[in-house]
Tab-separated table of C-alpha atoms and ligand atoms in Angstrom:
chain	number	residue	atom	x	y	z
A	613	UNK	CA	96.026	78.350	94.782
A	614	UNK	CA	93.498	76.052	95.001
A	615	UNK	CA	93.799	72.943	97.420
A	616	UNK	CA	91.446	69.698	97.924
A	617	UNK	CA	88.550	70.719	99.346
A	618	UNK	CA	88.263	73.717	96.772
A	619	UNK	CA	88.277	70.666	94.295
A	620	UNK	CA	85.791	68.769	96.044
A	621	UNK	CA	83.426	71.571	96.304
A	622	UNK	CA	83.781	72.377	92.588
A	623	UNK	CA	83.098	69.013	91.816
A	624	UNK	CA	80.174	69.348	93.673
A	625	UNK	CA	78.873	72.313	91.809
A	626	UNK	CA	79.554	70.863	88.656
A	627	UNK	CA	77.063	67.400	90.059
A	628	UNK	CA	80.010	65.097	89.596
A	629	UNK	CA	80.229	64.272	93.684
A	630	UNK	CA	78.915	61.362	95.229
A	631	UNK	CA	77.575	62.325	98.579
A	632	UNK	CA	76.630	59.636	100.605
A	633	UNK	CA	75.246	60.685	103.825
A	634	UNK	CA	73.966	56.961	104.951
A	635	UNK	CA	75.720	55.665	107.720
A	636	UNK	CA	79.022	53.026	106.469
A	637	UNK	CA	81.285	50.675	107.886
A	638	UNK	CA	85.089	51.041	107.018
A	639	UNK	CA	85.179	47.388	107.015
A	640	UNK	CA	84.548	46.196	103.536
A	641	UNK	CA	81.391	48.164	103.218
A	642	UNK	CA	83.343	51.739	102.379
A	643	UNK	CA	85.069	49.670	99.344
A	644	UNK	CA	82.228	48.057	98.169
A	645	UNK	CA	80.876	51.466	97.304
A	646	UNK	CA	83.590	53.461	95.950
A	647	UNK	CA	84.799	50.302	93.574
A	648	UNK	CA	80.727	50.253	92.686
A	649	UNK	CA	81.355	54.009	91.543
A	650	UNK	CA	83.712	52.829	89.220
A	651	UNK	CA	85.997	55.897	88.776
A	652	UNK	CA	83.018	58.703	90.167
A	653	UNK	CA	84.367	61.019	92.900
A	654	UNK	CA	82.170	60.158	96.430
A	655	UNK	CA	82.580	61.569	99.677
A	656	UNK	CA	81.325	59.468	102.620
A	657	UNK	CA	79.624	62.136	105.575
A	658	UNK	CA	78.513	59.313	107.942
A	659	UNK	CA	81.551	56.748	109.198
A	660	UNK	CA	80.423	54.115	111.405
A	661	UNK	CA	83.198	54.681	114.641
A	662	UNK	CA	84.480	57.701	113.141
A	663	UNK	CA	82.104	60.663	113.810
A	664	UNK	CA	84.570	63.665	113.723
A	665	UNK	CA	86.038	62.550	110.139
A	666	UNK	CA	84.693	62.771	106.203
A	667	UNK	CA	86.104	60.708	103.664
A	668	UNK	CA	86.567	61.170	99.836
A	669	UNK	CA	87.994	59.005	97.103
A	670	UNK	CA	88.679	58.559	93.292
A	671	UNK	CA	89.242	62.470	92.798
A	672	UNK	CA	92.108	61.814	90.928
A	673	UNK	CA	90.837	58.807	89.254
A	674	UNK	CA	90.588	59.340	85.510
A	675	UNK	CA	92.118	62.027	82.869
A	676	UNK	CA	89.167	64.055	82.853
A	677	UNK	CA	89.309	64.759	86.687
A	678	UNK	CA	93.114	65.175	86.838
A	679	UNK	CA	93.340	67.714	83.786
A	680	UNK	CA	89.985	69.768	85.150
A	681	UNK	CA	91.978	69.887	88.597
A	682	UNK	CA	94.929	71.610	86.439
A	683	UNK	CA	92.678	73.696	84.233
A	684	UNK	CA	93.600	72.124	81.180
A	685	UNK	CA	92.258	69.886	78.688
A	686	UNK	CA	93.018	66.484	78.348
A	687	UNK	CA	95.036	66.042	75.995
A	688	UNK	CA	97.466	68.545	77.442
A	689	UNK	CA	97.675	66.266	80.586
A	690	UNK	CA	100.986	64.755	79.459
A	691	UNK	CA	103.068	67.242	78.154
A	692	UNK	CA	102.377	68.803	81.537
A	693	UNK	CA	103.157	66.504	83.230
A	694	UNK	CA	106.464	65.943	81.205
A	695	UNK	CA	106.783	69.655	81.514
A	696	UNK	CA	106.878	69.827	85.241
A	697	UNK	CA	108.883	66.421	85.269
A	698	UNK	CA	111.784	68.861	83.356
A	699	UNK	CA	110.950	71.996	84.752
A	700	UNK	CA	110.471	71.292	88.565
A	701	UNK	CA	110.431	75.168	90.854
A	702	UNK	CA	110.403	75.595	93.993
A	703	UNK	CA	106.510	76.393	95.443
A	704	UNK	CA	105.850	79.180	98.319
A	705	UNK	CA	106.371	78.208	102.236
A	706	UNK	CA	103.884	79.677	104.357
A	707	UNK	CA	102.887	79.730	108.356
A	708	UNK	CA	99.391	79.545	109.405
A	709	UNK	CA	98.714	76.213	107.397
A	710	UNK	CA	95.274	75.202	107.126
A	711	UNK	CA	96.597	71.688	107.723
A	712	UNK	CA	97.662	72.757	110.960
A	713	UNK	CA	94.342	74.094	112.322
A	714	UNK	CA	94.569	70.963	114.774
A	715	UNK	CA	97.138	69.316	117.067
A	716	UNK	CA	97.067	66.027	118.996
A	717	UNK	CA	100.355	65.110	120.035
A	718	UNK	CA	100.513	61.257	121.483
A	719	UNK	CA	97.525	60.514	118.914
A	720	UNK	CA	95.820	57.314	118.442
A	721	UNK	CA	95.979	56.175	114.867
A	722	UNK	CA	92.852	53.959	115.693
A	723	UNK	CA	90.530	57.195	115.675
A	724	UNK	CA	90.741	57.696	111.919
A	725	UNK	CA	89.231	55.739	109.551
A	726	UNK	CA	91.789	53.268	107.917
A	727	UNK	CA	89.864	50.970	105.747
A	728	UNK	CA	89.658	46.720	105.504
A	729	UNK	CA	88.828	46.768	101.788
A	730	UNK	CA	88.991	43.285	100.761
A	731	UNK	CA	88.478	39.627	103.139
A	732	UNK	CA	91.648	38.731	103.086
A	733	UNK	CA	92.987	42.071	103.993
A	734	UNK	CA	96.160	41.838	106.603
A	735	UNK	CA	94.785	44.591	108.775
A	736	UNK	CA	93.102	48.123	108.673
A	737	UNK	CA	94.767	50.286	105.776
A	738	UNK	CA	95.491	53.825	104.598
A	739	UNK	CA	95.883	53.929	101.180
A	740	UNK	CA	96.134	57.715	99.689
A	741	UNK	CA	98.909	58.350	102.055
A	742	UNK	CA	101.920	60.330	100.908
A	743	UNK	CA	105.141	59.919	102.861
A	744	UNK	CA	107.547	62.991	102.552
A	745	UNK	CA	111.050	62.600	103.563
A	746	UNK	CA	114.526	64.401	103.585
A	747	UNK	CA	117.942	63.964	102.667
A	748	UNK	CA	120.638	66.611	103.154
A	749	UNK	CA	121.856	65.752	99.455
A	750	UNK	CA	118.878	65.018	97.559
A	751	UNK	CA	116.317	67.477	99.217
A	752	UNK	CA	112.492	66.284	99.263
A	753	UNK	CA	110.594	63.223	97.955
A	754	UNK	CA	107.415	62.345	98.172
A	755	UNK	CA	106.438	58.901	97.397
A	756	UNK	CA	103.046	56.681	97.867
A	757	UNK	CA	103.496	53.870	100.636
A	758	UNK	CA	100.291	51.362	101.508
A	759	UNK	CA	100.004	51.657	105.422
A	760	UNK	CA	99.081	48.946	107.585
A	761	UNK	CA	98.062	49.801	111.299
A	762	UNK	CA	98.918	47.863	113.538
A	763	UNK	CA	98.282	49.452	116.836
A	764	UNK	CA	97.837	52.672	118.473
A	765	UNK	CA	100.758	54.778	116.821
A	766	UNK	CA	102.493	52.311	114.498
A	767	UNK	CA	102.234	51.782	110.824
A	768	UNK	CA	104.067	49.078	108.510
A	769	UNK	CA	104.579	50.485	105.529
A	770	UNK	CA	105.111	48.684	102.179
A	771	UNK	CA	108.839	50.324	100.701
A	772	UNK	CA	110.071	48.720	97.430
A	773	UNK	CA	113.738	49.672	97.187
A	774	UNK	CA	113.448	52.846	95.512
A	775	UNK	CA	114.149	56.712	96.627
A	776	UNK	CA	112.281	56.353	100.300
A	777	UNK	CA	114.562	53.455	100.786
A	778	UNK	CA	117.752	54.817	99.409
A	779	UNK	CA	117.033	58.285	102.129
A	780	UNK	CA	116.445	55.666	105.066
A	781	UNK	CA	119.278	53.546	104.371
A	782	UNK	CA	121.251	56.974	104.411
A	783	UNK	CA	120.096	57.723	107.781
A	784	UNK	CA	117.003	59.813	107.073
A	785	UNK	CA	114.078	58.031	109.491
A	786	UNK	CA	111.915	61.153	110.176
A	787	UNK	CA	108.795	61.255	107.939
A	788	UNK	CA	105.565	63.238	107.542
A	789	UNK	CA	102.315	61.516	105.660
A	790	UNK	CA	100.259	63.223	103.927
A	791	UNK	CA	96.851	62.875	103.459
A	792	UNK	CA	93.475	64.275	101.485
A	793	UNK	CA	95.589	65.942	98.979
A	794	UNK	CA	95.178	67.890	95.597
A	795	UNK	CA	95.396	66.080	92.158
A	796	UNK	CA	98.344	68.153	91.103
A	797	UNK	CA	100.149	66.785	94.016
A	798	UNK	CA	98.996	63.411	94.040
A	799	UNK	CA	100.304	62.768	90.332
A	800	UNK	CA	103.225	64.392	90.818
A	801	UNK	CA	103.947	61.959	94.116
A	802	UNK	CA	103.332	58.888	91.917
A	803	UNK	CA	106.338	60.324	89.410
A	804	UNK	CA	109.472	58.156	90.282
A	805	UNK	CA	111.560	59.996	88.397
A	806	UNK	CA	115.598	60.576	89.906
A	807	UNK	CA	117.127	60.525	93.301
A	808	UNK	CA	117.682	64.875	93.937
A	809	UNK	CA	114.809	65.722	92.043
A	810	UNK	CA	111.577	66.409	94.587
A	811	UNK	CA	108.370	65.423	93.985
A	812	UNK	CA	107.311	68.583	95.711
A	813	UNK	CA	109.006	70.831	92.974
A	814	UNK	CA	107.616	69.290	90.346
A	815	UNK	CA	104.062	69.188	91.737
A	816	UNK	CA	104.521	72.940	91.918
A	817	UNK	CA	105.495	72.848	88.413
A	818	UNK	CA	102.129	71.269	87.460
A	819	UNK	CA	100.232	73.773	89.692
A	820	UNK	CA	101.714	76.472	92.268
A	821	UNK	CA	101.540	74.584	95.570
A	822	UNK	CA	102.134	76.236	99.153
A	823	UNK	CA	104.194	74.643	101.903
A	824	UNK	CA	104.660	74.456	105.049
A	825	UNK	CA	107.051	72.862	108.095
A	826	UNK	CA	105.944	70.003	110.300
A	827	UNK	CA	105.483	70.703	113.906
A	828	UNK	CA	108.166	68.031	115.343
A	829	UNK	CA	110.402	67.202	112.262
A	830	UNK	CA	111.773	69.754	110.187
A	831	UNK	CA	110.088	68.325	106.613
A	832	UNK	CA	108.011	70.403	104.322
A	833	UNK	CA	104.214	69.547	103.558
A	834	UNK	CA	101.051	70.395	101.365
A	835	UNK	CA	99.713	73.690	104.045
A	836	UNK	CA	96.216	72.811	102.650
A	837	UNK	CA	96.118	69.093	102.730
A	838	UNK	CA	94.114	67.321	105.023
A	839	UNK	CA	96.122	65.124	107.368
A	840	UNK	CA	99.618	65.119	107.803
A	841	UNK	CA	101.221	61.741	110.391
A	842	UNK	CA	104.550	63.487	111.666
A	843	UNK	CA	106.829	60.292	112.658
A	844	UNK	CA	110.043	58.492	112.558
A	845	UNK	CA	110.658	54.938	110.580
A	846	UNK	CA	111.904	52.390	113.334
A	847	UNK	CA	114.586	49.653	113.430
A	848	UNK	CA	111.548	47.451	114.266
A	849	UNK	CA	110.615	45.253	111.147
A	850	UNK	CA	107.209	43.480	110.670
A	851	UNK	CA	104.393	41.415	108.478
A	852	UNK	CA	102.774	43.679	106.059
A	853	UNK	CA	99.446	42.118	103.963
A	854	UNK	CA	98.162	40.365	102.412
A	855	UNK	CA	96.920	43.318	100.265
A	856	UNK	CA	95.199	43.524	97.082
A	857	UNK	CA	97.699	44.905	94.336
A	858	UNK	CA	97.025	46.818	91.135
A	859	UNK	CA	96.265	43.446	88.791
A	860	UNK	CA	93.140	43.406	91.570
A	861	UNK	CA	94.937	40.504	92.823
A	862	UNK	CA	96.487	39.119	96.677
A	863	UNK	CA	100.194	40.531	97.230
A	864	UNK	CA	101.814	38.119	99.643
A	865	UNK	CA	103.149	38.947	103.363
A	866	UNK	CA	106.410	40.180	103.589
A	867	UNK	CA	108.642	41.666	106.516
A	868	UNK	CA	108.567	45.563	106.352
A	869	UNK	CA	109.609	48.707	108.163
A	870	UNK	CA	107.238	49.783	111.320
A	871	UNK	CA	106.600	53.766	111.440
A	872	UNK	CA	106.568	55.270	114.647
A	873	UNK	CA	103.555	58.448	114.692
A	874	UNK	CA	104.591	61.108	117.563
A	875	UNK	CA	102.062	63.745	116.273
A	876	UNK	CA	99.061	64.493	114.081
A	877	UNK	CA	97.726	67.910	112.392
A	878	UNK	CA	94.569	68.257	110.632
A	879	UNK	CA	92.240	70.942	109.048
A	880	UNK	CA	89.343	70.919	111.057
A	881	UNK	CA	86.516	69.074	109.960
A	882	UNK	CA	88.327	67.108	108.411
A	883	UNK	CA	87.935	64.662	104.708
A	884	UNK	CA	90.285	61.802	105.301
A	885	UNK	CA	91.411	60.147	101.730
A	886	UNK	CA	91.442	56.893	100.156
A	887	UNK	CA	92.602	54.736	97.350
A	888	UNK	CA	90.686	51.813	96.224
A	889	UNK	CA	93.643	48.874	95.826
A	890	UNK	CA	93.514	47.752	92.437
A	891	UNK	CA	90.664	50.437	91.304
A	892	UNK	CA	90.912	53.403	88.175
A	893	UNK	CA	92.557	55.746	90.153
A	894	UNK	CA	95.359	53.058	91.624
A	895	UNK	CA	95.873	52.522	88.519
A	896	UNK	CA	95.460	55.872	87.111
A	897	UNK	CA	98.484	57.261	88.955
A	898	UNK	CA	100.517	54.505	89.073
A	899	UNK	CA	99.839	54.465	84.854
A	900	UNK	CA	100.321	57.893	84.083
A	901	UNK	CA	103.839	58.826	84.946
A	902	UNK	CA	104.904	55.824	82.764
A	903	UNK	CA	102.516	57.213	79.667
A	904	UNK	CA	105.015	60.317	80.582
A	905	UNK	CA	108.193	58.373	80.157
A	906	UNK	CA	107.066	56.691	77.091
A	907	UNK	CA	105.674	59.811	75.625
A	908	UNK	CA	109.783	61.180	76.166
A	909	UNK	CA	111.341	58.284	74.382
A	910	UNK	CA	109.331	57.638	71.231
A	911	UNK	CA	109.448	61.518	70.855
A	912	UNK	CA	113.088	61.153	70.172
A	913	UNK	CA	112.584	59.102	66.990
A	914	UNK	CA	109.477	60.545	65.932
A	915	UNK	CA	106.639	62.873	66.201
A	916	UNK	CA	104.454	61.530	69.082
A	917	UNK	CA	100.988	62.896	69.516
A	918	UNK	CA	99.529	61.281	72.323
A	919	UNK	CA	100.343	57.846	74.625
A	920	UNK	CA	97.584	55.620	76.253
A	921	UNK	CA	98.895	52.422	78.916
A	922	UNK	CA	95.188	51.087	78.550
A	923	UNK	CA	92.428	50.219	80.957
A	924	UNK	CA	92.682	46.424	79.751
A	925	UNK	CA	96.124	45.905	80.150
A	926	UNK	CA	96.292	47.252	83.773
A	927	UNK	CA	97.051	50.848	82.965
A	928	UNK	CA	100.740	48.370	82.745
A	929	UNK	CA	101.039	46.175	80.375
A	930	UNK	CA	99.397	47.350	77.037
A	931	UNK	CA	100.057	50.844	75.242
A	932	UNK	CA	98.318	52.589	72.475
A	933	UNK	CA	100.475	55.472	70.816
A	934	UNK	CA	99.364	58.165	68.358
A	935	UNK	CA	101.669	59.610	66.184
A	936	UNK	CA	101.938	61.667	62.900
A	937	UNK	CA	103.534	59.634	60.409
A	938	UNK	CA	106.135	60.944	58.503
A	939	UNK	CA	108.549	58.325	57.548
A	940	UNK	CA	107.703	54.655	56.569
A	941	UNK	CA	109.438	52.937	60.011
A	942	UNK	CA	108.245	55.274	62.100
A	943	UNK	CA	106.037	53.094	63.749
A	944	UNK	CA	108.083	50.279	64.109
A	945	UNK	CA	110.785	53.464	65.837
A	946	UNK	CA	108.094	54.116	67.915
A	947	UNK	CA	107.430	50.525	69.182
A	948	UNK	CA	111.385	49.927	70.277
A	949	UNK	CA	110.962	53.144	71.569
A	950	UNK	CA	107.893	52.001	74.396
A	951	UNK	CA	109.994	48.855	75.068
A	952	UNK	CA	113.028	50.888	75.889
A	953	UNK	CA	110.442	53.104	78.158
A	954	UNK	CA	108.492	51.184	80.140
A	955	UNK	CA	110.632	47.963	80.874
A	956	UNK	CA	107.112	45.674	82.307
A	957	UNK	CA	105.075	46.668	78.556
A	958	UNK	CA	103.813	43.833	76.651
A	959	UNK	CA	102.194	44.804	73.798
A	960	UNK	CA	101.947	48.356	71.794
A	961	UNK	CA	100.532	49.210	69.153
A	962	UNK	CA	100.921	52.739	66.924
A	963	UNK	CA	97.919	54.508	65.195
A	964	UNK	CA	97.928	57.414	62.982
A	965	UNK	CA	96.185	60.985	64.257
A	966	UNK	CA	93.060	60.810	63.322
A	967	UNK	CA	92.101	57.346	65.356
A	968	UNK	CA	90.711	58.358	69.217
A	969	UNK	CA	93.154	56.281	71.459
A	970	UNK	CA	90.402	56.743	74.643
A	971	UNK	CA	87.866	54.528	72.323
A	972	UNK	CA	89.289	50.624	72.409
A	973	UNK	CA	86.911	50.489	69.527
A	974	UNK	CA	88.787	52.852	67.284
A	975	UNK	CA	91.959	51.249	67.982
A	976	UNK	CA	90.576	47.536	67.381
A	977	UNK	CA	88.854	49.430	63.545
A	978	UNK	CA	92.956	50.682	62.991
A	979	UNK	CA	93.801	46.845	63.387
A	980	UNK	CA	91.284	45.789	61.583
A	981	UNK	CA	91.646	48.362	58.410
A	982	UNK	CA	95.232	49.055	58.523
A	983	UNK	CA	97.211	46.089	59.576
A	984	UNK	CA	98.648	42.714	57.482
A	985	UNK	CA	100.404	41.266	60.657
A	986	UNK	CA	102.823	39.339	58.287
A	987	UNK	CA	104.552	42.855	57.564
A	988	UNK	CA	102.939	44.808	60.426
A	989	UNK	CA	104.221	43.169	63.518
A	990	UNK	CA	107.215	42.908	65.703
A	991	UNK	CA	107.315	39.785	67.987
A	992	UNK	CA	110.207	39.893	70.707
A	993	UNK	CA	110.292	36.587	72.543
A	994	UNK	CA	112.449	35.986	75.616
A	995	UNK	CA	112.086	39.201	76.639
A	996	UNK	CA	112.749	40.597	80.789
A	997	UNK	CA	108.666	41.647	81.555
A	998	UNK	CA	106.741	42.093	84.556
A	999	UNK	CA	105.999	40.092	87.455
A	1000	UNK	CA	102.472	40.844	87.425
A	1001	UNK	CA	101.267	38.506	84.290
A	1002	UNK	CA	100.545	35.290	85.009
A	1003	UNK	CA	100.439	34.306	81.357
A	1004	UNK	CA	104.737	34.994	81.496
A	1005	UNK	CA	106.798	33.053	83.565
A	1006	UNK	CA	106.796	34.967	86.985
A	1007	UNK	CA	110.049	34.111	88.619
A	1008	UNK	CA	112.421	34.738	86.082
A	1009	UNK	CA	109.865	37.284	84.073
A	1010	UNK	CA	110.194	35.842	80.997
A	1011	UNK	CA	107.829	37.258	78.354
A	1012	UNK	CA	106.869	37.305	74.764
A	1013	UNK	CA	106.608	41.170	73.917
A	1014	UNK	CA	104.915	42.189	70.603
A	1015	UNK	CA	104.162	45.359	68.587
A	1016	UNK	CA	101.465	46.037	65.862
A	1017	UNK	CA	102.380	49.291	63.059
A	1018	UNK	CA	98.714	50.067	62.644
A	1019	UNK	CA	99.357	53.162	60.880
A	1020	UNK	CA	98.373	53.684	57.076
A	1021	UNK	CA	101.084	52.732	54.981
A	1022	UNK	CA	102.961	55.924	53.028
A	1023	UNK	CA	102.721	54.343	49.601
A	1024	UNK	CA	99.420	53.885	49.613
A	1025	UNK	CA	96.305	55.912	48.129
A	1026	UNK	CA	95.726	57.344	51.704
A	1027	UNK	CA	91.770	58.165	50.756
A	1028	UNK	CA	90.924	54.533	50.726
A	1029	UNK	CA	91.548	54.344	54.326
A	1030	UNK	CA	89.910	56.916	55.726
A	1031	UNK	CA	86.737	57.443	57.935
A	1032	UNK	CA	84.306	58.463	55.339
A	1033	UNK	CA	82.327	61.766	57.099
A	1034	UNK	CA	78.899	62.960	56.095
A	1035	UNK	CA	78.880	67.173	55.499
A	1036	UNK	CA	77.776	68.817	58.698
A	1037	UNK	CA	77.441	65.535	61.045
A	1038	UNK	CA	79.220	67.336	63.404
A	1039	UNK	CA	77.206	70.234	63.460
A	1040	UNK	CA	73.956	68.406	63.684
A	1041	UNK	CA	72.025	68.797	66.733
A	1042	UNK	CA	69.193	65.792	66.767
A	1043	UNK	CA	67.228	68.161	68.852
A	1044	UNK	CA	66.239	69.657	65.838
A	1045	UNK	CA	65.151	66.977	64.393
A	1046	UNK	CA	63.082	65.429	67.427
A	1047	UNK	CA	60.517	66.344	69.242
B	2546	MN	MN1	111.641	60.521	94.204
């Protein structure tokens, strides 16, 4: 098995770590750097206040990083992940967890370095955390939370009303949050798949994971992660934000649950984690389970090569699919298909296999070569979108959704539309050529 820091030292040897030994403030100037990185791993060495404690970020912030963390390519990233999503096993419970290697009961949340990314920031946050909980029916989830501190051993945690809320409104309070964890289970934490099926299964399904128990709480953890807050959520509600949201935008204040933190364990020298609000790997694992779902769907009605929710529509609101064309409304299938998928998408369009879905370019060439919108496009106003686009009508989330065919048309002389290629461009290596 390999955890985090085996991660973060092998993307060190490969020269694709950021280390940044100058001294940093966690208060805005942390943020500045890592969003400056754009999606390039970093780990900050020198914390202003926070001596005893490294911090990494955006190690799980693109494809590239997430499928090198699995040992696979790519383009194999999603039928993993559907994989694991269908095949979740049970991973191996150990003692002696690395993640153990330190105990401070009656800690001080103040000590580690929460973060005040943006100015209008509600208070110090924690980001990257993963909250684990129990229920005696459903087993383990593992779901993302923001976490606001707001004193020495209480959080307020932002909980929309999915699974975490359905196990504390059955009684479940006691929670463990993890921190500085691998990839595998990072992605397979952002999953919201079904109530009874754990997160922690299918991260094991996507990589074998070890786990261990918590000290004071009976719940099951990552034995080589980082951090882990062992704690119990409260009757005591509370004003959580404002904090910036994955548009890159202000969510406003609301009342929210207040977490109770009884003890901490840590590795020693320890890399705390964060996620920059907003930034590629926010969106990046927020994005990816949904390219999953969508991927599912528009495989029932036809054959579905690849699925990209795109870095100009949010990772959210726009999707690219690639699919081998076989029948003439396969593309419009395809598009119904999305919609059905991924209730906040907007627009999709469908390209045939041989256009590169990563390159915007490609896909706007498709549109431009292989499209007569008159016959190629669905337009679906009055439709239930998201929230998040202020071009729709926000309160009642009325939206205009639309859908371009941009594949090649069966009837026609196929030639005509393709890339023309030049024998052995491929092949060619300019250093030949150049001195
Ligand atoms: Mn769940």
């Amino acid at each position: 098995m390999v955890g985090f820091r085996d991660f973060l030292s092998e993307l060190e040897e490969l020269g694709l770590l950021a280390r940044i030994d100058k001294r940093v403030s966690t208060r805005f100037e942390i943020a500045a750097v890592i969003k400056k990185l754009n999606s390039r791993p970093v780990i900050f060495t020198n914390i202003e206040g926070h001596k005893d404690f490294k911090l990494a970020a955006n190690i799980a912030a693109n494809r590239r990083l997430v499928a090198r963390s699995l040992n696979i390519s790519e383009g194999e990233l999603l039928s993993r992940l559907i994989y694991a999503i269908e095949n979740p096993s049970k991973g191996e419970v150990v003692e002696d967890a690395p993640c153990q290697e330190i105990v401070i009961r009656d800690p001080d949340l103040r000590k580690l370095p929460f973060l005040i990314f943006g100015e209008r920031d509600g208070g110090p946050y924690l980001t990257a955390g993963i909250v684990i909980a129990y229920d005696p029916e459903y087993g383990f989830n593992a779901s993302y939370h923001r976490l606001m501190l707001i004193g020495k051993n209480k959080l307020v945690a932002r909980i929309l009303p999915r699974h975490l809320n359905a196990y504390i409104e059955r009684g479940n309070r006691d929670v463990a949050i993890t921190i500085g964890n691998h990839p595998a289970f990072m992605l397979a934490s952002a999953v919201s798949w079904k109530l009874g099926i754990s997160e922690l299964d299918i991260a094991n399904a996507l990589k074998p994971m070890k786990y261990t128990w918590t000290i004071t709480n009976n719940l099951l953890v990552p034995a080589d992660c980082e951090v882990v807050l062992e704690g119990r959520v409260t009757d005591e509600w509370t004003d959580e934000g404002p904090f910036i949201d994955i548009t890159g935008t202000y969510d406003i204040v609301r009342k929210q649950r207040v977490i109770e933190i009884k003890c901490i364990t840590m590795r020693r020298d320890t890399i705390f984690q964060q996620i920059l609000p907003g930034g590629p790997e926010h969106r990046f694992l927020m994005g990816t389970p949904r390219e999953a779902t969508i991927f599912r769907e528009v495989s029932k009605v036809c054959d579905v090569l690849d699925v990209r929710l795109t870095g100009g529509g949010c990772n959210w609101l726009h999707c690219v699919i690639k699919i081998r064309k076989k029948n003439e409304d396969d593309g419009r299938r395809a598009i119904e298909a999305a919609f059905k998928a991924h209730k906040s998408l907007k627009h999709v369009i469908v390209v045939d296999e041989d256009i590169d879905i990563s390159d915007p370019n490609e896909v706007e060439w498709a549109l431009a070569t292989r499209t007569q919108l008159d016959k190629d496009l669905i337009l679906k106003p009055g439709e239930l979108g998201s929230s998040l686009d202020p071009s729709a009508d926000q309160v009642n989330r009325i939206t205009c959704k639309a859908g371009v065919d941009a594949t090649i048309p069966l009837g026609e002389e196929r030639e005509k539309f393709i890339k023309a290629r030049i024998p052995g461009e491929d092949e060619l290596k300019l250093e030949d050529y150049i001195q």
